Coordinates of C-alpha atoms in Angstrom, one line a residue:
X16 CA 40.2 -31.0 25.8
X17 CA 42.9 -33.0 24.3
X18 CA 42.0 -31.6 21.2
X19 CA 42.2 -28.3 22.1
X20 CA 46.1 -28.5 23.2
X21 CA 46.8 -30.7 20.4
X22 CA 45.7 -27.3 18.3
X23 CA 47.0 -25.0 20.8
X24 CA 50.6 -26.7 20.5
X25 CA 50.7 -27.0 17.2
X26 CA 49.8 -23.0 16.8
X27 CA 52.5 -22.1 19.0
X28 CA 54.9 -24.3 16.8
X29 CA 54.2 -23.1 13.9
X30 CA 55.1 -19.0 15.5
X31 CA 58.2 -20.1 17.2
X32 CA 58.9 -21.5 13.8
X33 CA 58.4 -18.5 11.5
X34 CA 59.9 -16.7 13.9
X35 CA 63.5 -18.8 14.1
X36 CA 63.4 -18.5 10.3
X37 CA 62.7 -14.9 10.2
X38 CA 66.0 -14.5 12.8
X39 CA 67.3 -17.1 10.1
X40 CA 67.0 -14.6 7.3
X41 CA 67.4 -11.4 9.2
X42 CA 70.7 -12.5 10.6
X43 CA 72.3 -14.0 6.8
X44 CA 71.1 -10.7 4.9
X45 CA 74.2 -9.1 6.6
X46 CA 76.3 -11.1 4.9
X47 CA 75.3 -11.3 1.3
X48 CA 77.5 -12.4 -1.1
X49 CA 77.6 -11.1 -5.0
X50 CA 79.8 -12.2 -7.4
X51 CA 80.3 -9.6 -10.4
X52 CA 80.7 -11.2 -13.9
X53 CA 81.5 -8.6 -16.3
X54 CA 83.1 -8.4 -20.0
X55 CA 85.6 -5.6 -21.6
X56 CA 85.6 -4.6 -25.2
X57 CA 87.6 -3.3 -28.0
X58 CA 85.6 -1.0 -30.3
X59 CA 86.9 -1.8 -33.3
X60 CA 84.4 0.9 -35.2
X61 CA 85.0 3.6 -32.6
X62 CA 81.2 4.1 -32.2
X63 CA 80.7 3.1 -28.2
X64 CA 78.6 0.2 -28.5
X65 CA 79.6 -3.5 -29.6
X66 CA 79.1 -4.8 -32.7
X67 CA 79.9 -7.7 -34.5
X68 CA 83.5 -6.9 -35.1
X69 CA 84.2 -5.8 -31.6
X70 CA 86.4 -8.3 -29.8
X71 CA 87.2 -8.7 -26.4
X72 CA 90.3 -7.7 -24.4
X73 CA 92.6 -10.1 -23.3
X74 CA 94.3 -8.4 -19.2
X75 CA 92.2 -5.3 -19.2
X76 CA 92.1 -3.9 -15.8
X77 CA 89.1 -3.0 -13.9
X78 CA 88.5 -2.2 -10.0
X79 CA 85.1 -1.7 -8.3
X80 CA 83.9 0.9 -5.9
X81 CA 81.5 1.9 -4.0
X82 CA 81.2 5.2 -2.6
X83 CA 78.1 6.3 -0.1
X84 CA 75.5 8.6 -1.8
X85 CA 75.3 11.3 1.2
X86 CA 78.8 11.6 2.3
X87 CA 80.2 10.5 -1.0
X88 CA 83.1 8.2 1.6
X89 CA 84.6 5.1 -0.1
X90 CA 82.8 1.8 1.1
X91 CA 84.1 -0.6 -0.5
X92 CA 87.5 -0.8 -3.0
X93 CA 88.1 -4.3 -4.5
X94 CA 91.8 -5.3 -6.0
X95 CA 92.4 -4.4 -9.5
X96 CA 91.3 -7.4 -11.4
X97 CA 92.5 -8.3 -15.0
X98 CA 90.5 -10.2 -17.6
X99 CA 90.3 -13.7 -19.1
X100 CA 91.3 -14.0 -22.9
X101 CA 87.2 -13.7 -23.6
X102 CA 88.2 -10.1 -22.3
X103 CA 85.6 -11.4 -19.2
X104 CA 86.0 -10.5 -14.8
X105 CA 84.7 -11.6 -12.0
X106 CA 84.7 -9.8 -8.9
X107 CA 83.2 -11.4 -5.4
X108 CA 82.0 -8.8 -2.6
X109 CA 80.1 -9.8 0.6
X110 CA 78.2 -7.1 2.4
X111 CA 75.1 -4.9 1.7
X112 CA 75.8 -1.4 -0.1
X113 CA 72.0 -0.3 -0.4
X114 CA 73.1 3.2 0.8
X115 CA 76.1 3.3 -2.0
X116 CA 76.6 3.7 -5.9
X117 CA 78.6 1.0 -7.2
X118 CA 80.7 1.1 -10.1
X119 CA 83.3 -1.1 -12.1
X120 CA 85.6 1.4 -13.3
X121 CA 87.6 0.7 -16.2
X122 CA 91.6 1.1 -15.3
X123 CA 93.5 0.4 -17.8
X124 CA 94.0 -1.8 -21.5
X125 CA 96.8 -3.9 -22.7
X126 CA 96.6 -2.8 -26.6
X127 CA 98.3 0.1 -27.2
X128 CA 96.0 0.0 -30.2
X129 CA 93.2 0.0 -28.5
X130 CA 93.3 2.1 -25.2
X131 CA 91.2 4.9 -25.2
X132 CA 88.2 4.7 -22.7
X133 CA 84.3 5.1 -24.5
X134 CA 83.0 7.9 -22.9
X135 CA 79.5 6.4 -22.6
X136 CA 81.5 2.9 -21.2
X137 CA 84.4 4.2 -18.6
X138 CA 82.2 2.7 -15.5
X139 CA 79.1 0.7 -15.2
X140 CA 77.0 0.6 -12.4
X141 CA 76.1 -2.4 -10.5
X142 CA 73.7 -3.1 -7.2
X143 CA 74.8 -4.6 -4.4
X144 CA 72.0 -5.1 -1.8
X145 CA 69.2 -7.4 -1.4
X146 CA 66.5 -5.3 -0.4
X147 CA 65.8 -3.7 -3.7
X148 CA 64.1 -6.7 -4.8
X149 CA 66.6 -8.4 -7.1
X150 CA 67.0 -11.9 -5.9
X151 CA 70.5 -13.9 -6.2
X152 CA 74.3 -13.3 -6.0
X153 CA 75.2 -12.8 -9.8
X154 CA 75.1 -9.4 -11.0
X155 CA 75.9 -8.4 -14.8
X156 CA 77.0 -4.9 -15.2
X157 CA 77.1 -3.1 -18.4
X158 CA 79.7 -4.1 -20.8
X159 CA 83.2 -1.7 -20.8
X160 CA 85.0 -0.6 -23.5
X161 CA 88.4 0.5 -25.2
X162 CA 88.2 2.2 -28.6
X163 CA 90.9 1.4 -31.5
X164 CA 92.4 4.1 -32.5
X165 CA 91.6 3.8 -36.6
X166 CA 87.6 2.2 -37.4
X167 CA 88.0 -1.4 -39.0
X168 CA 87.6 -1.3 -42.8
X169 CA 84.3 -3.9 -42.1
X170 CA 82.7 -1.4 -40.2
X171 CA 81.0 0.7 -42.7
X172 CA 79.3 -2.7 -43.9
X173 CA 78.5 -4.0 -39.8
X174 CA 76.9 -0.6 -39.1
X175 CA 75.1 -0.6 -42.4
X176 CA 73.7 -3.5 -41.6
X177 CA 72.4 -2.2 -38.1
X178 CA 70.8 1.1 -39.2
X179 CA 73.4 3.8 -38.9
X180 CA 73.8 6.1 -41.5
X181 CA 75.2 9.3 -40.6
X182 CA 78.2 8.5 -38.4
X183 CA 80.9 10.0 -40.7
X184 CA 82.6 11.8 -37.6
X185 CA 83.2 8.7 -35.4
X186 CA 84.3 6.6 -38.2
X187 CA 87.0 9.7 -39.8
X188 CA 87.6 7.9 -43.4
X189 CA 85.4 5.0 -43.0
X190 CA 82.3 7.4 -43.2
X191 CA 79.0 5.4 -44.1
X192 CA 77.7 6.8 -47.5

């Protein structure tokens, strides 16, 4: 008999158990916390992707937001946040956005040489919830970029290099032959 309640307790331990850590985790999802580590770029070879000679933007601005995907309502709207001199952000949000697109939108850049938005890089999407299966708080978005407003004499070589051939348009008189 003393067995038998021995087992008995030791069942009902182990439920109340799971169940105070399932309240546990239930209760802390509402309060995730992500912290956005991002990087801003000068094209230097005005093709919309980084390559050797890109370099990154010292006080770019950025913002974040997140805007619902039925109503299209603002949810969340973080601070304009500048870069580091490795042209990198960081941006912290608590809260769930499972129901919302999230984007870092590129504001504005300090070189007047280098300021007009890639088309392919304005914004860069980033997930903020926990129940899409990605586990953690860091999230890397895409890398944003600036293109210069004359292609680096280097760049015929760089993008030789890589494989790309026919970009004469995007790189005006530094056309690869």
């Amino acid at each position: 008999m003393a067995k038998a309640s021995v087992i008995t307790f030791l069942f009902f331990f182990i439920c109340i158990s799971s169940s105070l850590n399932f309240a546990y985790v239930a209760g802390s999802a509402k309060q995730n916390k992500y912290i956005i580590v991002g990087r801003v770029y000068c094209d230097t070879c005005r093709v919309e992707l980084e390559t050797k000679l890109s370099e990154p933007i010292n006080g770019a601005v950025v913002k974040l937001e997140c805007n619902n995907r039925t109503t299209g309502a603002t949810t969340y709207q973080s601070q304009e946040i500048a870069t580091n001199p490795s042209g990198e952000y960081r941006i912290e949000v608590t809260g769930d956005y499972e129901d919302s697109d999230c984007d870092i939108n590129l504001i504005k850049s300090p070189r007047e040489d280098c300021s007009e938005p890639t088309e392919g890089w304005r914004k860069a999407r980033v997930v903020l919830t926990a129940r899409d299966g990605v586990v953690g708080e860091l999230r890397y978005p895409n890398n944003l970029g600036f293109k210069k407003k004359e292609a680096l004499p280097g760049c015929k070589k760089v993008l030789t290099d890589m494989g790309y051939y026919e970009l004469k348009e995007e790189l005006g008189h530094e056309a690869v032959a």
